[in-house]
Short mmCIF file of C-alpha atoms in Angstrom, two decimals:
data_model
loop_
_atom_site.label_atom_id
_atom_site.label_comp_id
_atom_site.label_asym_id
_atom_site.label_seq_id
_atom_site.Cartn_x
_atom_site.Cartn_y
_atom_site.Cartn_z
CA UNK A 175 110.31 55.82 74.79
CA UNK A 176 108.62 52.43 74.77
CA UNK A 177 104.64 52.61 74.82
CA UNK A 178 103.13 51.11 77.90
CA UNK A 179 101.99 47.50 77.95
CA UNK A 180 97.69 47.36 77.55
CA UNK A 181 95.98 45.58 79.56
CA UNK A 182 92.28 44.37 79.82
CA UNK A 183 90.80 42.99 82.82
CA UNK A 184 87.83 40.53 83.30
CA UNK A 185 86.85 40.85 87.37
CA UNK A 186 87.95 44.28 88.39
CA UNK A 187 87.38 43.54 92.23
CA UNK A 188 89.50 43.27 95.30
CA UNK A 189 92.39 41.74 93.28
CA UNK A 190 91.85 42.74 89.39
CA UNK A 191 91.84 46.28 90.78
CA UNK A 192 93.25 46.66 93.79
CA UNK A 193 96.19 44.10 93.72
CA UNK A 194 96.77 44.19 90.09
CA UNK A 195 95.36 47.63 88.28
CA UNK A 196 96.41 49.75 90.77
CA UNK A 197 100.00 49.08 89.71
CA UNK A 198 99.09 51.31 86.53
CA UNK A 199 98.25 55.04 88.97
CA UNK A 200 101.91 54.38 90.29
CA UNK A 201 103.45 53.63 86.69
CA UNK A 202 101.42 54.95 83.99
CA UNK A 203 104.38 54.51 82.01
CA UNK A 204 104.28 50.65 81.99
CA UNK A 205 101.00 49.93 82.20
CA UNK A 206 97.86 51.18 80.13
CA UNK A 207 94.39 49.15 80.98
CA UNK A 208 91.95 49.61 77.72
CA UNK A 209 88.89 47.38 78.88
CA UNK A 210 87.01 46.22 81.24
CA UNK A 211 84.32 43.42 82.32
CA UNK A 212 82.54 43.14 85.76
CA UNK A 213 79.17 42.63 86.74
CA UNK A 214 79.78 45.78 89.54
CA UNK A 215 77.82 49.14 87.47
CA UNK A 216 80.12 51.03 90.29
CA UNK A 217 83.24 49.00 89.84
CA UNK A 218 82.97 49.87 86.17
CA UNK A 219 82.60 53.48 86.71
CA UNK A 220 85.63 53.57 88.47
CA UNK A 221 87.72 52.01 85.73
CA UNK A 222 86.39 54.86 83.84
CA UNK A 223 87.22 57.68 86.27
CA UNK A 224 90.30 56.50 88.03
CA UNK A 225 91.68 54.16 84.98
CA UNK A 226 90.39 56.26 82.22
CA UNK A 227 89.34 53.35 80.51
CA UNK A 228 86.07 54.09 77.59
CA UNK A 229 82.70 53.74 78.63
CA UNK A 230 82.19 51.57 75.10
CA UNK A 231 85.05 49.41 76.61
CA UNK A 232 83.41 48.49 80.16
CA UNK A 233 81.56 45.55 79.83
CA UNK A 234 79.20 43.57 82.53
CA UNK A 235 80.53 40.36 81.71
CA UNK A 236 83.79 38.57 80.36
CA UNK A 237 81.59 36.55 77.38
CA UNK A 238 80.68 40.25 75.89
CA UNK A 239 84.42 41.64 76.18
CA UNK A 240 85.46 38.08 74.75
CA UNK A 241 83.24 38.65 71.60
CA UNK A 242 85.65 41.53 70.26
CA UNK A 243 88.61 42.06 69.16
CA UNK A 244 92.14 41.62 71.02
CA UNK A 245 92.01 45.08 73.26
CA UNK A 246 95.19 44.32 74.95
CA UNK A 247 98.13 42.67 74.77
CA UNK A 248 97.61 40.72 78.02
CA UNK A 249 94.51 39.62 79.87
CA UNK A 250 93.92 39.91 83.84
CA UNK A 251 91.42 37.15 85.04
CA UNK A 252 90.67 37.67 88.50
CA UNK A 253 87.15 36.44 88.53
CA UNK A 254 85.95 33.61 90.74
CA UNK A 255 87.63 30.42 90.88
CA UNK A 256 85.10 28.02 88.68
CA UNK A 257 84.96 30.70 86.15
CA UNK A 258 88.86 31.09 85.33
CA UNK A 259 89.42 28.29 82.45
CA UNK A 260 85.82 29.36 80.64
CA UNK A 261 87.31 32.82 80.18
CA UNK A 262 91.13 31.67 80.07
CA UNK A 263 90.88 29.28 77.27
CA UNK A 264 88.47 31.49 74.61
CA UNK A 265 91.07 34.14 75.73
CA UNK A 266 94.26 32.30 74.54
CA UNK A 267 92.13 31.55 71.06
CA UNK A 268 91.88 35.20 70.65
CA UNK A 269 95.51 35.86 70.83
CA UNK A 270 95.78 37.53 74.79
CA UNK A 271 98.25 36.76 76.80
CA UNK A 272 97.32 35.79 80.55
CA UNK A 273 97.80 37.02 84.26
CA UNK A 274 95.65 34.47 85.88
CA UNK A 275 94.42 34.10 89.64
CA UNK A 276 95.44 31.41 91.36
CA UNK A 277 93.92 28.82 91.75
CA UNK A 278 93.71 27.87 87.95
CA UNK A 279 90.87 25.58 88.69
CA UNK A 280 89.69 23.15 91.64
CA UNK A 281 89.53 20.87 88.78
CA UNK A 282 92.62 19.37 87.75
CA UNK A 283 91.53 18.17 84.36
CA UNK A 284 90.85 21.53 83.62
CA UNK A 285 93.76 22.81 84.94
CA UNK A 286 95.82 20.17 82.75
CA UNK A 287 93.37 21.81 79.66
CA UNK A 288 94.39 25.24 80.56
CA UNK A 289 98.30 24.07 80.38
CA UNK A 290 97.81 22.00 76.73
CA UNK A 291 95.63 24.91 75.52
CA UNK A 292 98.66 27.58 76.35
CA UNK A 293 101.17 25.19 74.81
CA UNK A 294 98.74 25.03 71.59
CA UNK A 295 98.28 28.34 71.23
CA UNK A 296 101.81 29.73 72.40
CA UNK A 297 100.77 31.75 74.77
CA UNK A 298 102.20 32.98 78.03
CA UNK A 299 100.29 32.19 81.19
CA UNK A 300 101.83 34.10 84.58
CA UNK A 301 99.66 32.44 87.33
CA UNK A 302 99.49 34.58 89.93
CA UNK A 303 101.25 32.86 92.91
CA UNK A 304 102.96 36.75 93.96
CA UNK A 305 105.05 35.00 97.18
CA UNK A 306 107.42 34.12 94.58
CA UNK A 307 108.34 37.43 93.54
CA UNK A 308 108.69 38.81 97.14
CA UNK A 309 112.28 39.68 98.45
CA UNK A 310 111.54 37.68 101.37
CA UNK A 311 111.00 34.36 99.46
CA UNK A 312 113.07 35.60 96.52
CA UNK A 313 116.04 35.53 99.18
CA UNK A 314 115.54 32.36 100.78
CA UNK A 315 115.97 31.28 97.04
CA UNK A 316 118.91 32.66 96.65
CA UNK A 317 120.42 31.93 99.80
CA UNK A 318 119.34 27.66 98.79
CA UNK A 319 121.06 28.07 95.47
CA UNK A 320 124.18 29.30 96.68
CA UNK A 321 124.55 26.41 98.93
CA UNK A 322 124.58 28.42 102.20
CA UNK A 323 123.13 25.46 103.81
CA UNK A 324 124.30 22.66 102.06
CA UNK A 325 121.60 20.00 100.99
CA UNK A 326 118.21 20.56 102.38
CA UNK A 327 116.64 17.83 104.39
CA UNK A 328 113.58 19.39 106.40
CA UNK A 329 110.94 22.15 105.84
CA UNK A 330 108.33 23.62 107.99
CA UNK A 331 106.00 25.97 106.64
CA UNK A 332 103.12 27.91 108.42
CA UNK A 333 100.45 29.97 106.90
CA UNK A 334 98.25 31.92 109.96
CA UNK A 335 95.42 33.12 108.30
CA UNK A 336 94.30 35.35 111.38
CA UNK A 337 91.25 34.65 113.19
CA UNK A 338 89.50 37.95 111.32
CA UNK A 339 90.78 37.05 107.99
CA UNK A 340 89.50 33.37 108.00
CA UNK A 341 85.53 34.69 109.07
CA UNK A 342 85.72 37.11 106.52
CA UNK A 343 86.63 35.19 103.40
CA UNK A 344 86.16 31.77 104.53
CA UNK A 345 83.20 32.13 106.90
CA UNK A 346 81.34 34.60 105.37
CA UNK A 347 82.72 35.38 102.30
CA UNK A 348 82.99 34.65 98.84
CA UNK A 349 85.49 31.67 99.02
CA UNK A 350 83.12 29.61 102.34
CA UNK A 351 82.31 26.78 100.36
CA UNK A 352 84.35 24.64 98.36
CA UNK A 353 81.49 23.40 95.95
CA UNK A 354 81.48 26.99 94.85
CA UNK A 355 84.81 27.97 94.88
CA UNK A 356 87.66 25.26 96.00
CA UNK A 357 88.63 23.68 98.87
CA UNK A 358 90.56 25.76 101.72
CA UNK A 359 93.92 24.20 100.51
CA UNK A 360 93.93 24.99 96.88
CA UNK A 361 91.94 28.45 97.58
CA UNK A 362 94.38 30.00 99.88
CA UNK A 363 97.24 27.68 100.34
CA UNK A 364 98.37 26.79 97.04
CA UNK A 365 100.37 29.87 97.36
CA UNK A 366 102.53 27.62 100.25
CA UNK A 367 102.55 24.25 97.88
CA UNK A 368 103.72 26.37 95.00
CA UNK A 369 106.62 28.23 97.39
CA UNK A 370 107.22 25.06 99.05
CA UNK A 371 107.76 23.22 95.47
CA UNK A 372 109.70 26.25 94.26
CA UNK A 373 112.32 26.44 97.49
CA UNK A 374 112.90 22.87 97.66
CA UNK A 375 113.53 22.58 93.64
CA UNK A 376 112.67 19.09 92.95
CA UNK A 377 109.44 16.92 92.54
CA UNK A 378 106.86 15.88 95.56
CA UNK A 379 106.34 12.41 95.27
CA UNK A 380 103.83 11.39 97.77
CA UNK A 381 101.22 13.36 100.11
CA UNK A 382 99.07 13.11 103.24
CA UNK A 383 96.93 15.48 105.02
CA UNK A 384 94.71 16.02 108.42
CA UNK A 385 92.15 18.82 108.98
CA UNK A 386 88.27 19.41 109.66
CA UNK A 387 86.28 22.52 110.08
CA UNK A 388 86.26 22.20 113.85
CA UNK A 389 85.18 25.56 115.09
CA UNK A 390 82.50 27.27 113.17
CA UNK A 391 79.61 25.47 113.49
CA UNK A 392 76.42 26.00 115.25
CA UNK A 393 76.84 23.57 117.69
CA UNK A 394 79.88 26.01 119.25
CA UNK A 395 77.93 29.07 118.93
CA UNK A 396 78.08 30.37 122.36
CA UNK A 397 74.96 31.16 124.74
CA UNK A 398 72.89 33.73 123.61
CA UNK A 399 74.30 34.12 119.74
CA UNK A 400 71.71 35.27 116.96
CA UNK A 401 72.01 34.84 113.66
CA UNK A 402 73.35 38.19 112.90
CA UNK A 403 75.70 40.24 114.92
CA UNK A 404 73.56 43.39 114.68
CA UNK A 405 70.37 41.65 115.41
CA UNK A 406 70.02 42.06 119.17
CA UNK A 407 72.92 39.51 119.71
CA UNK A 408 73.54 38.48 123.64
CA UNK A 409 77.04 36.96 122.77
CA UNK A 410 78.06 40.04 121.15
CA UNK A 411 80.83 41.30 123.74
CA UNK A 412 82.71 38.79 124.41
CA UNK A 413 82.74 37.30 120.59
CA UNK A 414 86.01 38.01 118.93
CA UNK A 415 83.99 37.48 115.44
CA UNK A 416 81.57 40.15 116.16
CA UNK A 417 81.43 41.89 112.72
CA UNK A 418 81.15 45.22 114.11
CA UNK A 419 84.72 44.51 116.09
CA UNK A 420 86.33 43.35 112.81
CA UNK A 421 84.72 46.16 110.58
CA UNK A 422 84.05 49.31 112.27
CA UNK A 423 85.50 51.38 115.28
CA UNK A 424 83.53 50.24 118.50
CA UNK A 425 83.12 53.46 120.57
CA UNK A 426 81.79 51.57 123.47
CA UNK A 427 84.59 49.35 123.76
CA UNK A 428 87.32 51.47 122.46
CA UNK A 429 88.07 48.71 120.18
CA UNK A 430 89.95 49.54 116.31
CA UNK A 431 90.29 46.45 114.70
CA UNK A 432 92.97 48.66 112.59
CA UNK A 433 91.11 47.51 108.87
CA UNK A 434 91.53 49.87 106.62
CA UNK A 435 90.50 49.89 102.81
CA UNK A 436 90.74 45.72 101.86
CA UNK A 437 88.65 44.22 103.74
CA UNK A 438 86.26 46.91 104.21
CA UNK A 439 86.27 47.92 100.58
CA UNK A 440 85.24 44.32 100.36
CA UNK A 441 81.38 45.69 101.97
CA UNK A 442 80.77 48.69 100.23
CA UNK A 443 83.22 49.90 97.29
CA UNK A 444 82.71 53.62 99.51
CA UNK A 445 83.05 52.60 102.98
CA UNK A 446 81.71 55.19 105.07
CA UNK A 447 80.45 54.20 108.63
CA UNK A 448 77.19 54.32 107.55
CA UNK A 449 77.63 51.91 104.16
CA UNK A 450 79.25 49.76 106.62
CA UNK A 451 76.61 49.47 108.96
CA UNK A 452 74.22 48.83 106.30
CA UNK A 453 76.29 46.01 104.86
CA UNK A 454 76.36 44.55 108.18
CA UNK A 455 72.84 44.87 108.45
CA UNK A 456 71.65 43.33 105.46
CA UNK A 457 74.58 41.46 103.88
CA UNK A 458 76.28 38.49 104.19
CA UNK A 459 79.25 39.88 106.20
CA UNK A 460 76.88 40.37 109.40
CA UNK A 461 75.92 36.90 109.93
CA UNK A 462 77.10 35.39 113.07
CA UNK A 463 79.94 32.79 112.17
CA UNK A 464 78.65 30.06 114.36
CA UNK A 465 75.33 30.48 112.04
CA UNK A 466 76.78 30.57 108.25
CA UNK A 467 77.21 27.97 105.17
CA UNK A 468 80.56 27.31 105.66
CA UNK A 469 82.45 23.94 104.93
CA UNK A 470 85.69 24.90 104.01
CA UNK A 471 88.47 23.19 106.70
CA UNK A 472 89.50 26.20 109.71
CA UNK A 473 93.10 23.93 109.96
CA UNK A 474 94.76 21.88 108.12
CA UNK A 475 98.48 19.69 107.83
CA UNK A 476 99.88 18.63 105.05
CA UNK A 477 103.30 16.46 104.71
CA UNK A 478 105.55 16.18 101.82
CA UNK A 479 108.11 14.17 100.71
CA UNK A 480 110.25 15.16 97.60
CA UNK A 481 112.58 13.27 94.95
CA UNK A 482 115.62 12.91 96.91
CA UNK A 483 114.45 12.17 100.32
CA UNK A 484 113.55 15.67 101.84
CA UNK A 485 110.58 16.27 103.27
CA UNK A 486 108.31 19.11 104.19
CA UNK A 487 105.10 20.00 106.96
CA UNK A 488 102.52 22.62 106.26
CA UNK A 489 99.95 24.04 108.53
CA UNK A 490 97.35 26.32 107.74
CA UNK A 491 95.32 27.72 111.04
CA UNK A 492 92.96 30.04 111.24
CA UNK A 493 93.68 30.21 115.02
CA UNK A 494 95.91 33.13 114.87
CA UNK A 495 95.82 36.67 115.87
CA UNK A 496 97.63 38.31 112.74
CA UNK A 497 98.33 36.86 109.49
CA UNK A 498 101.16 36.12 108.06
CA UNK A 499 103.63 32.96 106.90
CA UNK A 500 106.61 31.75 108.49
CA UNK A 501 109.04 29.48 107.21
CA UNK A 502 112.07 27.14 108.71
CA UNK A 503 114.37 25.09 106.34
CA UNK A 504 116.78 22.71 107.85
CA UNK A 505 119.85 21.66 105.71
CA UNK A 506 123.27 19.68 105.88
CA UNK A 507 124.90 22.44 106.64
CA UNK A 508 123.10 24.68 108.26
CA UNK A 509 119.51 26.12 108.62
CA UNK A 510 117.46 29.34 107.28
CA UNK A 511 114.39 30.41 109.71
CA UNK A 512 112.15 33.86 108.98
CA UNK A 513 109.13 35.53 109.53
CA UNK A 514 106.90 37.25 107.38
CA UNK A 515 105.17 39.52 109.82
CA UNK A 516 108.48 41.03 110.76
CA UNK A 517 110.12 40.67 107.56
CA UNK A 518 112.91 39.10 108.67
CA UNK A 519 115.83 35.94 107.82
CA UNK A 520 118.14 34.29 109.83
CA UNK A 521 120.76 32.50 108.51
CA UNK A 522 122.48 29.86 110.88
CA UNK A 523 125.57 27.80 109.20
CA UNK A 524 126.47 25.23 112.13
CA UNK A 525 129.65 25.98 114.46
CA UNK A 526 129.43 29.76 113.32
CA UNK A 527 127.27 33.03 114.49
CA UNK A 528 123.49 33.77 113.85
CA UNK A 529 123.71 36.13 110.42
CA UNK A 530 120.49 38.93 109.97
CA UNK A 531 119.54 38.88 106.22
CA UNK A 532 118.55 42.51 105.64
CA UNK A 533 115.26 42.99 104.09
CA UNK A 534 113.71 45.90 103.04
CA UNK A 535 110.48 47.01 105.83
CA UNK A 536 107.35 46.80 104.24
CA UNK A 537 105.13 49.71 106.10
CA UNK A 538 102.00 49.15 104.22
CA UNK A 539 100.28 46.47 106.85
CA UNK A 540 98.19 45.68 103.57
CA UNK A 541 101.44 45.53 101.47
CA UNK A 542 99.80 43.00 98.94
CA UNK A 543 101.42 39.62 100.15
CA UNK A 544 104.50 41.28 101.32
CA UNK A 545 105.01 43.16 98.15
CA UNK A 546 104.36 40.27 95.93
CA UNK A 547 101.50 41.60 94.09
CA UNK A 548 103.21 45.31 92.80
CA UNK A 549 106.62 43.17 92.27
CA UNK A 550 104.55 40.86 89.98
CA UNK A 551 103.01 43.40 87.69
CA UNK A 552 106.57 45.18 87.44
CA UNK A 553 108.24 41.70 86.34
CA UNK A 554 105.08 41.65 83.62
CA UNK A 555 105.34 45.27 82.52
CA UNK A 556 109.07 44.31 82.00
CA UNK A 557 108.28 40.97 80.07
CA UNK A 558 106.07 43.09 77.58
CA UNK A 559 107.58 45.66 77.27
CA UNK A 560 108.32 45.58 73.19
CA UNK A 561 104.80 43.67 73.09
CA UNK A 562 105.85 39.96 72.56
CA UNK A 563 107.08 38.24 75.66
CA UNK A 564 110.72 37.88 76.47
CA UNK A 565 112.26 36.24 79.19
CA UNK A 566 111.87 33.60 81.58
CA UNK A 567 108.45 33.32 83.26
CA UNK A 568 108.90 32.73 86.91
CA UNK A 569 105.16 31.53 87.77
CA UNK A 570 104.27 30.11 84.66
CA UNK A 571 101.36 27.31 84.16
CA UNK A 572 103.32 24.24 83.56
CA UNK A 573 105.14 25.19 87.48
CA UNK A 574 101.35 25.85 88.68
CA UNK A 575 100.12 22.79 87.77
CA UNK A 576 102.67 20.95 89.58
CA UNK A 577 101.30 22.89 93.09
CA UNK A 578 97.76 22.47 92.07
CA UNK A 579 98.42 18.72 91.86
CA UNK A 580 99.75 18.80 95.09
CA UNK A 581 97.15 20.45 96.73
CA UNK A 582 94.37 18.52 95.32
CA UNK A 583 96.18 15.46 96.31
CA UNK A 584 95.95 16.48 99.75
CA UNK A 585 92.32 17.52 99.78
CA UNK A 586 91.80 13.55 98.83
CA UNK A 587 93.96 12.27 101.40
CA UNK A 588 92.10 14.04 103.78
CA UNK A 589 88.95 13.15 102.78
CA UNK A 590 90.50 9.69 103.44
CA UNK A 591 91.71 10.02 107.19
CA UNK A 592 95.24 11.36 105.77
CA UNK A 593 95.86 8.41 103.53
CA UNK A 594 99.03 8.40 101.44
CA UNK A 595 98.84 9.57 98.08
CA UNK A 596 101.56 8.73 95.27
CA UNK A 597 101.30 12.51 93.62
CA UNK A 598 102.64 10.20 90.02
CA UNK A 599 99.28 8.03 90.13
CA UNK A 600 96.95 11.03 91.28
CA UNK A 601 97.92 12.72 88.36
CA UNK A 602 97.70 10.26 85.70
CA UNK A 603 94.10 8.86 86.97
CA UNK A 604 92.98 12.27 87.05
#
């Protein structure tokens, strides 16, 4: 029987434990985690009692787990976005291997130091852009390679954040401002310019992109607003942000919002009624969204065009009332269309009838990007299994950097009214 692959884990939040950890209470056989860092005294205690990982091996920060010896064979960093390449690179020098957050950096030099340092030190580096292990993209892959419709020529590409999704992490939350984390296109879309890059299978060559934060500012904040939603506000019934309708039953109203665990585990790491309505009350997720520090864009287009002619549109909205991506790809021969919110595929070859890809249903409404995340770890488990990597690495650095690229690239052209960028020239200036 072959010993489980170890793991330690620097940022055991929403997506070093949750998305990523977790993986190890439905396969204890694969995975093992044996340390620890976050600044979170209660986040640590749970490694210990759910994780059974040593107290001695739970450390407040990533510099003090960094200072001993290898603990694992591979490293989770799922810390903030500015901090990945300080704890990525000392990481590689002390022989880890890497599951890494996405985005690797909203710098691209130190995104191309990240890439040089893994090649240096021979390390593998599985960025974590998940949509490419999901059956749903993982098909539409498949289906392209086979030639089902010919040569592509077109792509469109939607991400809908969901009108509750965008105030909570891009509103209020950690990932609001770009100076302190990255801008809206790298932070949650470079998941679509890596898929995008992947499905199309050859080089973008040039960029341009429109967007703004158009909606939540305080000169929209409706008549009556104050500058927290528990605070006596007058707007408070009508508001579709009210924090209390996106986080907690409303008995008045009637009103579920349906959240359960993420994002409420995102307020209080127990969240009762009553540690909600204190978090509301006092932390950052109560503020009214009209009324925050926000600058990241709320929409956002971005067009592509790839070596051999094709080209491809993105949108990202927050204007939507569920979240979820859909995708359309229009080729010589035919064209694929699906939907992840219903998990579906079509398949339409021209001249001949609609064909339903079966895909498998994905209950869990919380079903980590459509199973990407769980699919991820299994693909790692399986690539360490005998402790030294084997295999292919399907979301490796040298493909991330290529996405990154992109999306930076179109964070300067639309900082420039949607000016062209040759993706060649960005790259080699930066």
């Amino acid at each position: 029987m072959k010993r489980p692959v170890t793991f330690a884990v620097c940022g055991f939040g929403i997506r070093g434990m949750e998305a990523y950890s977790s993986y190890q209470k439905l396969h204890p056989e694969e995975m093992t985690i044996t340390a620890v860092a976050d600044p979170d005294p209660a986040r640590r205690e749970i490694a210990q009692k759910e994780y059974g990982v040593p107290a001695e091996r739970c450390y407040e920060t990533a510099e003090e787990l960094l200072r001993e010896p290898r603990l694992a064979d591979v490293m989770i960093i799922a810390t903030q976005d500015r901090q990945h390449v300080e704890e990525a690179i000392p990481a590689m020098e002390k022989g880890y291997h890497l599951i890494l957050e996405k985005p690797i950096s909203p710098s691209l030099e130190e995104c191309i130091a990240l890439r040089e340092k893994a090649h240096e030190t021979n390390r593998v580096v599985i960025v974590c852009h998940v949509l490419r292990y999901t059956q749903f993209y993982g098909t539409v892959k498949q289906l392209l390679e086979e030639g089902r419709i010919g040569r592509i020529e077109s792509v469109e590409a939607a991400e809908n954040v969901a009108y509750w999704h965008y105030a909570h992490s891009y509103v209020r939350g950690n990932w609001r401002r770009k100076e302190d984390s990255s801008p809206m296109i790298l932070a949650k879309s470079c998941h679509d310019m890596d898929i995008i890059r992947w499905l199309v299978g050859k080089p973008c060559k040039r960029i341009s992109s429109y967007g703004s934060l158009d909606w939540f500012k305080a000169e929209n904040a409706p008549e009556g607003a104050a500058e927290r939603c528990m605070s006596g506000c007058k707007a408070k019934e009508n508001c579709p942000y009210d924090a209390e309708k996106i986080y907690l039953f409303n008995e008045k109203s009637g009103y579920d919002s349906g959240n359960r665990e993420w994002p409420l585990t995102v307020l209080a790491q127990d969240p009762t009624p009553e540690n909600l309505y204190d978090a509301l009350e006092k932390g950052p997720y109560g503020r009214c969204v009209y009324h925050c520090d926000n600058n990241v864009v709320d929409h956002q287009t971005v067009n592509m065009e790839f070596e051999g002619g094709t080209t491809a549109v993105f949108t990202m909205s927050a204007f939507t009332q569920r979240c979820y991506r859909t995708l359309k790809i229009m080729g010589t021969e035919g064209e694929i269309e699906g939907n992840m919110d219903t998990n579906t595929l079509v398949l339409r070859r021209f001249g001949q009838k609609d064909e339903m890809i079966d895909l498998d249903k994905i209950t869990d409404r919380f079903a980590g990007h459509g199973g990407g995340d769980a699919k991820m770890m299994q693909y790692v488990c399986s690539m360490f299994e005998d402790g030294e990597p084997c295999g292919d690495v399907l979301t490796s650095v040298d493909a991330s950097v290529e996405s990154h690229v992109m999306a930076l690239a179109a964070e300067e052209s639309r900082l420039a009214g949607g000016k062209s960028i040759e993706l060649d020239e960005f790259a080699a200036v930066k």
